[in-house]
XYZ file of C-alpha atoms in Angstrom:
558
model
C 55.307 10.326 37.970
C 51.777 10.741 36.543
C 51.263 11.045 32.806
C 49.776 14.245 31.470
C 46.390 14.134 29.719
C 46.339 14.237 25.916
C 46.277 17.660 24.345
C 42.974 19.173 23.321
C 43.875 18.679 19.661
C 44.483 14.965 20.236
C 41.240 14.708 22.205
C 39.294 16.238 19.337
C 40.955 13.852 16.877
C 39.908 10.876 19.015
C 36.279 12.081 18.981
C 36.404 12.704 15.231
C 37.952 9.277 14.645
C 35.261 7.651 16.781
C 32.567 9.220 14.607
C 34.278 8.007 11.433
C 34.751 4.513 12.864
C 31.078 4.274 13.845
C 30.047 5.223 10.325
C 32.307 2.528 8.878
C 30.575 -0.023 11.098
C 26.950 1.114 10.861
C 26.889 1.909 7.145
C 26.582 -1.826 6.562
C 23.250 -2.057 8.382
C 20.684 0.195 10.005
C 20.088 -0.671 13.658
C 16.449 -0.508 14.751
C 16.765 -1.508 18.408
C 16.581 1.414 20.872
C 19.542 -0.089 22.745
C 21.712 0.336 19.633
C 20.583 3.945 19.288
C 21.418 4.547 22.936
C 24.883 3.124 22.490
C 25.520 5.028 19.278
C 24.369 8.452 20.450
C 24.869 8.372 24.224
C 27.256 5.642 25.362
C 30.078 6.463 22.939
C 29.992 10.245 23.619
C 29.727 9.370 27.317
C 32.965 7.407 27.188
C 34.651 10.179 25.222
C 33.578 12.643 27.907
C 36.329 11.402 30.247
C 39.098 12.545 27.932
C 37.390 15.945 27.583
C 37.100 16.543 31.348
C 40.675 17.902 31.763
C 39.867 20.524 29.135
C 36.423 21.575 30.412
C 35.301 23.278 33.652
C 32.583 20.678 34.385
C 31.200 17.304 33.326
C 28.188 18.733 31.462
C 30.353 20.850 29.189
C 32.733 17.933 28.642
C 29.834 15.701 27.555
C 28.396 18.436 25.317
C 31.794 18.916 23.662
C 32.366 15.210 23.055
C 28.810 14.744 21.803
C 28.969 17.690 19.401
C 32.338 16.752 17.888
C 31.498 13.041 17.662
C 28.067 13.571 16.064
C 29.392 16.259 13.710
C 32.086 13.850 12.535
C 29.573 11.025 12.129
C 27.050 13.143 10.194
C 29.724 14.728 7.998
C 31.080 11.308 7.085
C 27.580 10.077 6.235
C 26.813 13.101 4.052
C 30.103 12.913 2.129
C 29.707 9.179 1.542
C 26.060 9.322 0.420
C 26.650 12.225 -1.963
C 30.079 11.072 -3.109
C 31.338 9.137 -6.094
C 32.222 6.024 -4.089
C 28.658 5.205 -3.045
C 27.303 2.095 -4.863
C 24.331 4.121 -6.156
C 26.329 7.214 -7.129
C 25.527 6.830 -10.836
C 21.756 6.905 -10.351
C 20.039 10.311 -10.543
C 17.710 11.675 -7.905
C 17.104 14.622 -5.579
C 19.882 15.435 -3.127
C 17.463 15.217 -0.188
C 16.597 11.638 -1.153
C 20.260 10.683 -1.375
C 20.969 12.146 2.055
C 18.283 10.534 4.176
C 15.063 8.537 4.111
C 13.652 11.084 6.523
C 12.862 13.159 3.426
C 10.587 10.419 2.092
C 9.062 10.050 5.544
C 8.115 13.704 5.281
C 6.725 13.243 1.756
C 4.578 10.406 3.097
C 2.994 12.684 5.676
C 1.645 14.811 2.802
C -0.177 11.798 1.333
C 1.278 12.519 -2.107
C 4.074 9.945 -2.225
C 2.710 8.472 -5.484
C 2.642 11.887 -7.171
C 6.171 12.665 -5.946
C 7.605 9.401 -7.305
C 5.787 9.956 -10.600
C 7.279 13.438 -10.940
C 10.758 12.052 -10.231
C 10.410 9.472 -12.999
C 9.196 12.154 -15.399
C 12.276 14.220 -14.531
C 15.029 11.613 -14.145
C 13.869 8.607 -16.171
C 13.156 4.928 -15.538
C 15.386 4.502 -12.507
C 15.589 7.076 -9.732
C 17.469 7.114 -6.451
C 14.816 7.743 -3.784
C 16.930 6.978 -0.723
C 20.549 6.532 0.342
C 20.266 2.846 -0.582
C 17.000 2.706 -2.512
C 15.815 2.969 -6.121
C 12.429 3.345 -7.783
C 12.097 1.591 -11.137
C 9.607 2.293 -13.936
C 10.285 -0.581 -16.301
C 7.976 -3.477 -17.176
C 11.006 -5.699 -17.854
C 12.004 -5.381 -14.188
C 8.681 -6.608 -12.763
C 9.215 -10.366 -13.120
C 12.854 -10.543 -11.928
C 11.920 -8.300 -9.013
C 8.640 -9.904 -7.862
C 8.266 -13.154 -9.809
C 8.821 -16.716 -8.593
C 12.599 -16.207 -8.679
C 12.350 -12.627 -7.486
C 13.695 -10.673 -4.545
C 12.592 -10.864 -0.893
C 10.498 -8.187 0.810
C 12.369 -4.994 1.621
C 13.020 -3.166 4.901
C 9.943 -0.944 4.497
C 8.005 -3.389 6.679
C 10.560 -3.351 9.487
C 9.498 0.096 10.637
C 5.759 -0.357 10.485
C 5.355 -2.555 13.533
C 7.248 -2.828 16.823
C 9.421 -5.929 16.997
C 7.183 -7.656 19.553
C 4.212 -7.692 17.151
C 3.786 -10.849 15.068
C 4.349 -10.583 11.320
C 1.415 -10.764 8.923
C 1.600 -12.561 5.578
C 2.317 -9.350 3.676
C 5.559 -8.805 5.625
C 7.343 -12.107 4.983
C 9.089 -13.844 2.065
C 10.473 -17.189 0.958
C 9.517 -20.611 2.349
C 7.815 -19.068 5.379
C 5.602 -17.002 3.081
C 4.752 -20.088 1.017
C 3.711 -22.001 4.142
C 1.646 -19.128 5.519
C -0.036 -18.476 2.172
C -1.533 -21.958 1.776
C -4.640 -21.317 3.913
C -5.087 -17.956 2.179
C -5.069 -19.713 -1.199
C -7.793 -22.105 -0.021
C -9.814 -19.219 1.410
C -9.853 -17.391 -1.929
C -9.984 -20.157 -4.537
C -12.911 -20.447 -6.965
C -14.799 -22.953 -4.810
C -14.529 -20.709 -1.751
C -15.599 -17.625 -3.739
C -18.772 -19.426 -4.763
C -19.631 -19.836 -1.105
C -19.167 -16.118 -0.434
C -21.733 -14.971 -3.020
C -24.628 -14.971 -0.565
C -22.656 -12.827 1.902
C -21.949 -10.258 -0.832
C -25.594 -10.307 -1.950
C -26.889 -9.677 1.563
C -24.551 -6.763 2.227
C -24.978 -5.286 -1.270
C -28.760 -5.371 -0.873
C -28.421 -3.657 2.514
C -26.222 -0.986 0.891
C -28.870 -0.282 -1.789
C -31.598 -0.026 0.844
C -29.496 2.372 2.909
C -28.668 4.551 -0.095
C -32.313 4.532 -1.169
C -33.247 6.087 2.174
C -30.906 9.058 1.710
C -32.433 12.422 0.823
C -30.436 14.885 -1.255
C -26.672 14.645 -1.803
C -25.014 11.826 0.111
C -21.362 10.927 0.665
C -21.089 7.752 -1.388
C -17.485 7.177 -0.263
C -18.555 6.875 3.365
C -21.348 4.378 2.696
C -19.238 2.184 0.445
C -16.443 2.119 3.028
C -19.000 1.009 5.632
C -20.233 -1.680 3.236
C -16.765 -3.124 2.591
C -15.861 -3.060 6.301
C -19.076 -4.893 7.253
C -18.587 -7.378 4.428
C -15.003 -8.209 5.384
C -16.021 -8.604 9.030
C -18.607 -11.130 7.865
C -16.014 -12.848 5.714
C -13.284 -12.950 8.313
C -15.077 -13.299 11.626
C -18.657 -14.249 10.806
C -19.860 -10.744 11.725
C -19.101 -8.173 14.386
C -19.505 -4.963 12.369
C -22.720 -3.106 11.477
C -21.457 0.208 10.149
C -24.122 0.352 7.432
C -26.672 0.345 10.236
C -24.892 2.191 13.048
C -22.067 4.122 11.388
C -18.538 4.083 12.806
C -19.820 4.630 16.328
C -16.791 3.021 17.986
C -14.307 4.886 15.783
C -12.634 1.665 14.592
C -12.437 2.621 10.946
C -11.219 6.095 11.855
C -8.549 4.556 14.094
C -7.296 2.548 11.107
C -7.037 5.677 8.990
C -5.403 7.792 11.682
C -2.768 5.170 12.424
C -1.833 4.651 8.780
C -0.580 8.243 8.441
C 2.440 7.676 10.666
C 2.749 3.974 9.894
C 3.525 4.635 6.235
C 6.042 7.341 7.071
C 7.833 4.967 9.442
C 8.294 2.459 6.649
C 10.936 4.824 5.273
C 12.648 5.140 8.662
C 12.507 1.645 10.217
C 14.515 2.674 13.274
C 11.672 5.001 14.246
C 9.158 2.152 14.261
C 10.367 0.896 17.621
C 9.294 4.183 19.219
C 5.861 4.059 17.611
C 4.138 2.478 20.596
C 5.043 5.508 22.701
C 3.342 7.949 20.313
C -0.344 8.847 20.490
C -0.921 7.726 16.904
C 0.553 4.382 17.880
C -2.342 4.058 20.309
C -4.746 4.305 17.360
C -3.013 1.410 15.646
C -3.073 -0.666 18.834
C -6.771 0.081 19.168
C -7.536 -1.221 15.698
C -5.307 -4.264 16.200
C -7.019 -5.038 19.505
C -10.413 -4.885 17.773
C -9.368 -7.406 15.137
C -7.681 -9.676 17.669
C -10.790 -9.578 19.856
C -12.979 -10.519 16.902
C -10.547 -13.306 15.975
C -10.637 -14.703 19.510
C -14.448 -14.647 19.550
C -14.512 -16.384 16.182
C -12.067 -19.040 17.413
C -14.165 -19.656 20.509
C -17.532 -19.863 18.755
C -16.391 -21.770 15.681
C -17.764 -21.341 12.170
C -21.329 -21.470 10.953
C -20.194 -21.147 7.335
C -16.856 -21.674 5.612
C -15.603 -18.129 6.019
C -11.996 -16.986 5.643
C -11.125 -17.938 9.205
C -12.429 -21.443 8.614
C -9.370 -21.884 6.403
C -7.027 -19.827 8.590
C -7.832 -21.941 11.640
C -7.468 -25.201 9.706
C -10.958 -26.258 10.819
C -11.144 -28.842 8.052
C -7.783 -30.341 9.113
C -6.110 -29.785 5.739
C -2.754 -28.592 7.111
C -0.543 -30.997 9.028
C 1.099 -27.962 10.637
C -1.713 -25.480 11.346
C -0.875 -21.811 11.989
C -0.058 -20.627 15.477
C -2.285 -18.272 17.454
C 0.138 -15.381 16.884
C 0.055 -15.981 13.115
C -3.735 -16.053 13.036
C -4.081 -12.875 15.071
C -1.442 -11.091 12.976
C -3.299 -11.976 9.794
C -6.652 -10.942 11.273
C -5.654 -7.290 10.961
C -4.468 -7.809 7.396
C -7.780 -9.381 6.359
C -9.763 -6.281 7.279
C -7.266 -3.720 5.970
C -6.562 -5.466 2.664
C -10.166 -6.440 2.051
C -12.038 -3.295 3.012
C -10.209 -0.036 2.337
C -8.590 -1.038 -0.946
C -11.867 -2.345 -2.385
C -13.908 0.649 -1.254
C -11.379 3.057 -2.800
C -11.467 1.179 -6.109
C -15.252 1.082 -6.137
C -15.592 4.789 -5.362
C -12.958 5.680 -7.953
C -14.861 3.686 -10.564
C -18.102 5.520 -9.783
C -16.254 8.844 -9.905
C -14.720 8.031 -13.279
C -18.025 7.062 -14.903
C -19.915 10.029 -13.436
C -17.257 12.281 -14.979
C -17.647 10.503 -18.347
C -21.264 10.522 -19.517
C -20.603 8.331 -22.564
C -18.884 5.661 -20.471
C -21.716 5.823 -17.926
C -24.396 5.258 -20.587
C -22.517 2.417 -22.280
C -21.966 0.628 -18.983
C -25.583 1.065 -17.890
C -26.826 -0.156 -21.283
C -24.657 -3.271 -21.048
C -26.017 -4.017 -17.570
C -29.616 -3.506 -18.734
C -29.070 -5.746 -21.768
C -27.463 -8.576 -19.809
C -29.952 -8.325 -16.952
C -33.435 -7.472 -18.264
C -36.140 -6.665 -15.731
C -36.669 -9.575 -13.366
C -33.233 -11.184 -13.803
C -30.724 -11.472 -10.965
C -28.179 -8.693 -11.502
C -25.950 -10.260 -8.843
C -25.180 -13.379 -10.902
C -21.342 -13.401 -11.069
C -21.290 -16.057 -13.798
C -22.558 -13.401 -16.237
C -20.290 -10.615 -14.988
C -17.227 -12.466 -16.275
C -18.466 -12.097 -19.869
C -19.493 -8.426 -19.648
C -16.719 -6.912 -21.737
C -17.411 -3.261 -21.097
C -17.899 -3.732 -17.342
C -14.540 -5.492 -17.133
C -12.908 -2.822 -19.286
C -14.158 -0.129 -16.897
C -12.857 -2.102 -13.898
C -9.442 -2.618 -15.526
C -9.125 1.028 -16.503
C -9.888 2.077 -12.925
C -7.250 -0.364 -11.666
C -4.756 1.019 -14.166
C -5.129 4.687 -13.255
C -5.649 4.264 -9.506
C -4.246 0.872 -8.413
C -5.017 -0.311 -4.857
C -1.419 0.253 -3.711
C -0.404 3.404 -5.540
C 3.334 3.364 -4.846
C 3.930 -0.303 -5.463
C 5.865 -2.935 -3.593
C 9.381 -2.835 -2.166
C 11.966 -5.600 -2.523
C 15.654 -5.784 -1.603
C 18.816 -7.194 -3.163
C 20.140 -8.917 -0.076
C 23.708 -8.374 1.039
C 25.956 -11.238 0.072
C 23.764 -12.221 -2.883
C 25.668 -10.202 -5.474
C 24.198 -7.725 -7.926
C 20.747 -8.462 -9.358
C 19.659 -7.991 -12.974
C 16.307 -6.205 -13.115
C 15.526 -5.735 -16.770
C 18.494 -3.892 -18.247
C 19.624 -2.645 -14.841
C 22.279 -4.246 -12.606
C 21.358 -3.366 -9.040
C 24.081 -3.553 -6.341
C 23.535 -5.815 -3.359
C 22.127 -4.129 -0.275
C 19.822 -1.953 -2.388
C 16.072 -1.682 -1.797
C 13.981 -1.338 -4.962
C 10.430 -0.232 -5.714
C 8.394 -1.049 -8.787
C 6.270 2.078 -8.919
C 2.882 0.894 -10.151
C 1.329 4.350 -10.505
C 4.089 5.467 -12.889
C 4.255 2.147 -14.717
C 0.523 2.240 -15.464
C 0.762 5.739 -16.955
C 3.794 5.144 -19.153
C 2.966 5.743 -22.855
C 5.344 2.934 -23.857
C 2.880 0.490 -22.298
C -0.476 2.262 -22.479
C -1.332 4.627 -25.302
C -2.915 6.748 -26.540
C -3.719 9.071 -23.633
C -2.047 7.133 -20.791
C -3.332 9.600 -18.172
C -6.905 9.519 -19.475
C -9.775 7.232 -18.448
C -10.502 5.332 -21.667
C -11.923 1.838 -20.995
C -11.997 1.010 -24.728
C -8.272 0.311 -24.670
C -9.193 -3.017 -22.998
C -11.687 -3.998 -25.732
C -10.987 -5.824 -28.968
C -10.117 -3.629 -31.930
C -13.543 -3.871 -33.550
C -15.355 -2.890 -30.348
C -13.398 0.276 -29.610
C -14.586 3.824 -30.143
C -12.149 6.686 -30.551
C -11.081 8.518 -27.376
C -10.971 11.672 -29.493
C -14.582 11.238 -30.657
C -16.248 8.928 -28.114
C -19.751 9.289 -29.550
C -18.705 8.048 -32.985
C -19.998 4.613 -33.884
C -17.683 1.899 -35.102
C -14.040 0.998 -34.468
C -11.350 3.500 -33.560
C -8.792 3.796 -36.360
C -5.877 4.464 -34.052
C -2.845 2.539 -32.873
C -3.411 1.216 -29.367
C -0.589 0.020 -27.123
C -1.681 -2.245 -24.272
C 1.173 -4.088 -22.555
C -0.306 -6.362 -19.903
C 3.133 -7.146 -18.489
C 3.109 -3.567 -17.189
C -0.341 -3.986 -15.595
C 0.269 -4.884 -11.946
C -2.633 -3.463 -9.890
C -2.555 -6.386 -7.449
C 1.241 -6.723 -7.418
C 2.893 -9.704 -9.118
C 4.226 -13.185 -8.484
C 3.935 -15.389 -5.393
C 3.244 -12.391 -3.148
C 0.498 -10.859 -5.257
C -2.860 -10.012 -3.690
C -4.450 -13.341 -2.853
C -7.898 -11.739 -2.538
C -7.916 -10.028 -5.935
C -10.596 -12.317 -7.413
C -12.889 -11.651 -4.470
C -12.332 -7.898 -4.812
C -13.151 -7.983 -8.536
C -16.254 -10.105 -7.922
C -17.413 -7.756 -5.175
C -16.896 -4.662 -7.362
C -18.737 -6.165 -10.339
C -21.729 -7.152 -8.217
C -22.071 -3.788 -6.500
C -21.558 -1.769 -9.708
C -24.219 -3.765 -11.560
C -26.689 -3.488 -8.696
C -26.004 0.222 -8.230
C -26.500 1.173 -11.874
C -29.598 -0.992 -12.144
C -31.067 0.604 -9.015
C -30.135 4.288 -9.380
C -29.364 7.104 -11.737
C -26.196 8.699 -10.357
C -24.679 12.143 -10.716
C -22.167 14.241 -8.831
C -23.749 16.759 -6.470
C -24.162 20.285 -7.778
C -21.218 22.491 -6.855
C -18.819 19.589 -6.313
C -15.474 20.122 -8.046
C -15.029 16.911 -10.023
C -11.224 17.223 -9.791
C -11.309 17.011 -6.012
C -11.507 13.220 -5.923
C -7.985 12.716 -7.258
C -6.688 15.784 -5.426
C -7.997 14.448 -2.107
C -6.638 10.932 -2.687
C -3.768 10.193 -0.290
C -1.225 7.386 -0.545
C -0.939 5.831 2.931
C -0.232 2.256 1.745
C -4.001 2.059 1.905
C -5.525 5.031 0.095
C -7.297 7.762 2.033
C -10.154 9.356 0.127
C -12.171 12.523 0.490
C -15.919 12.893 0.199
C -17.794 11.850 -2.932
C -21.137 13.709 -2.771
C -23.655 12.252 -5.210
C -27.348 12.512 -5.924
C -29.093 9.168 -6.368
C -32.457 8.843 -8.071
C -34.248 5.505 -8.023
C -34.678 4.112 -11.539
C -38.080 3.010 -12.687
C -38.274 -0.669 -13.568
């Protein structure tokens, strides 16, 4: 006697229960492998199809029924849990869309205004905001050290979605002892002795930039030329050459490929599971193209050896310092990072600085006067030993870094599961939670920078007797105002063991080019250019995308 099939009601309950059970399992981790996605969304409904067949006229309808009921149960369970009172982050405020899914932040990333969105959330909700189902953004200087210091948290899952699993990890993606080992050659490549050896490379490229700009007639896009300069310079630094964009432009589209690929790459950081499908998307081809360029240059550099002690001299352990030199996959992974971290971030900072001073005539004149006083006619304006002591130049650089840091939205860390809750300032963060220290918001917080935290006022970085009032910038003498300047909240190059190892090179490069530029040219924004466009066009793509910066350059008389 054959048993009768379960009733339709029981069949539906089995499908609903399967969805609930899957949520109970997968809420503890987010699978990124396509095979896991296939099992979750196809295999389980496929198995359930067999108990639906007696109640459906054909297999297709049985599968559709099982799939719909199973997925509806799964999604409903997820929504109720993430919005409910029993979620570990239930007490933290934030938009409902952020609590539901990281896909919302992926969408925000595609707009390029992630930094503005986070900033608006902090203005609305306070110092700690829930920006994902299991993620918080923190605007609190007291949280910086416990989050990113020597005893801080490991890197978060944002990196898991940016590269397919078969691609080697660059230094920026790893934490702990492995990061310490991999960072050693970077530290040698950017220490003070190494920087001294790079001065001639900067001088040669900076001189070429001035010659190129001097040949321009009428308004010229300064942002484009500076980006070409930094790309050529970093190619010299990393590979001993291989790029001549100042001479030829981006004729091979390599720089454009980097920018195009970063649009989707940043969005995928919020949805790591999507990263494994990246290689099948056209924009993934752009990223592969840029990576192949850097790997090709690295291979050529490895084959030909070094003429000078460039960055790869240290990466390749050519002086035999490391007993365990890096592998080929590590070197090629870091080759991409060298160009990205050293070119786009520096060019954006440099252009932003020029934009700020051209919008502030008093700042422009004071900076130019300092340069002229330190470097009278006939003296070498590219002498970095004097730049260190130029107080106003360094104040202008710091103020640019404060308002528009290289990585606008900061750095993600994670409280690992099994480690217990972590104390970040006055906040106890549950395990399994990803956290951001949002640099853009931190740098504009009046508790740490006042007065006028959103205003470009370099004098805040000067000693009290050297300041002029931001409310009357032409007035001589000190500013009789209370100034708050909390350097613990100033993190333009991140913080701790994973901070930007090339920050001193970037600062040196910016100082040299700014001094040479203001000694060589009078600068002004092109007529008809809306000065507010620079910040409006700025896009947060991990690296910053910038718009045009049309300027008119007039050669200064000696």
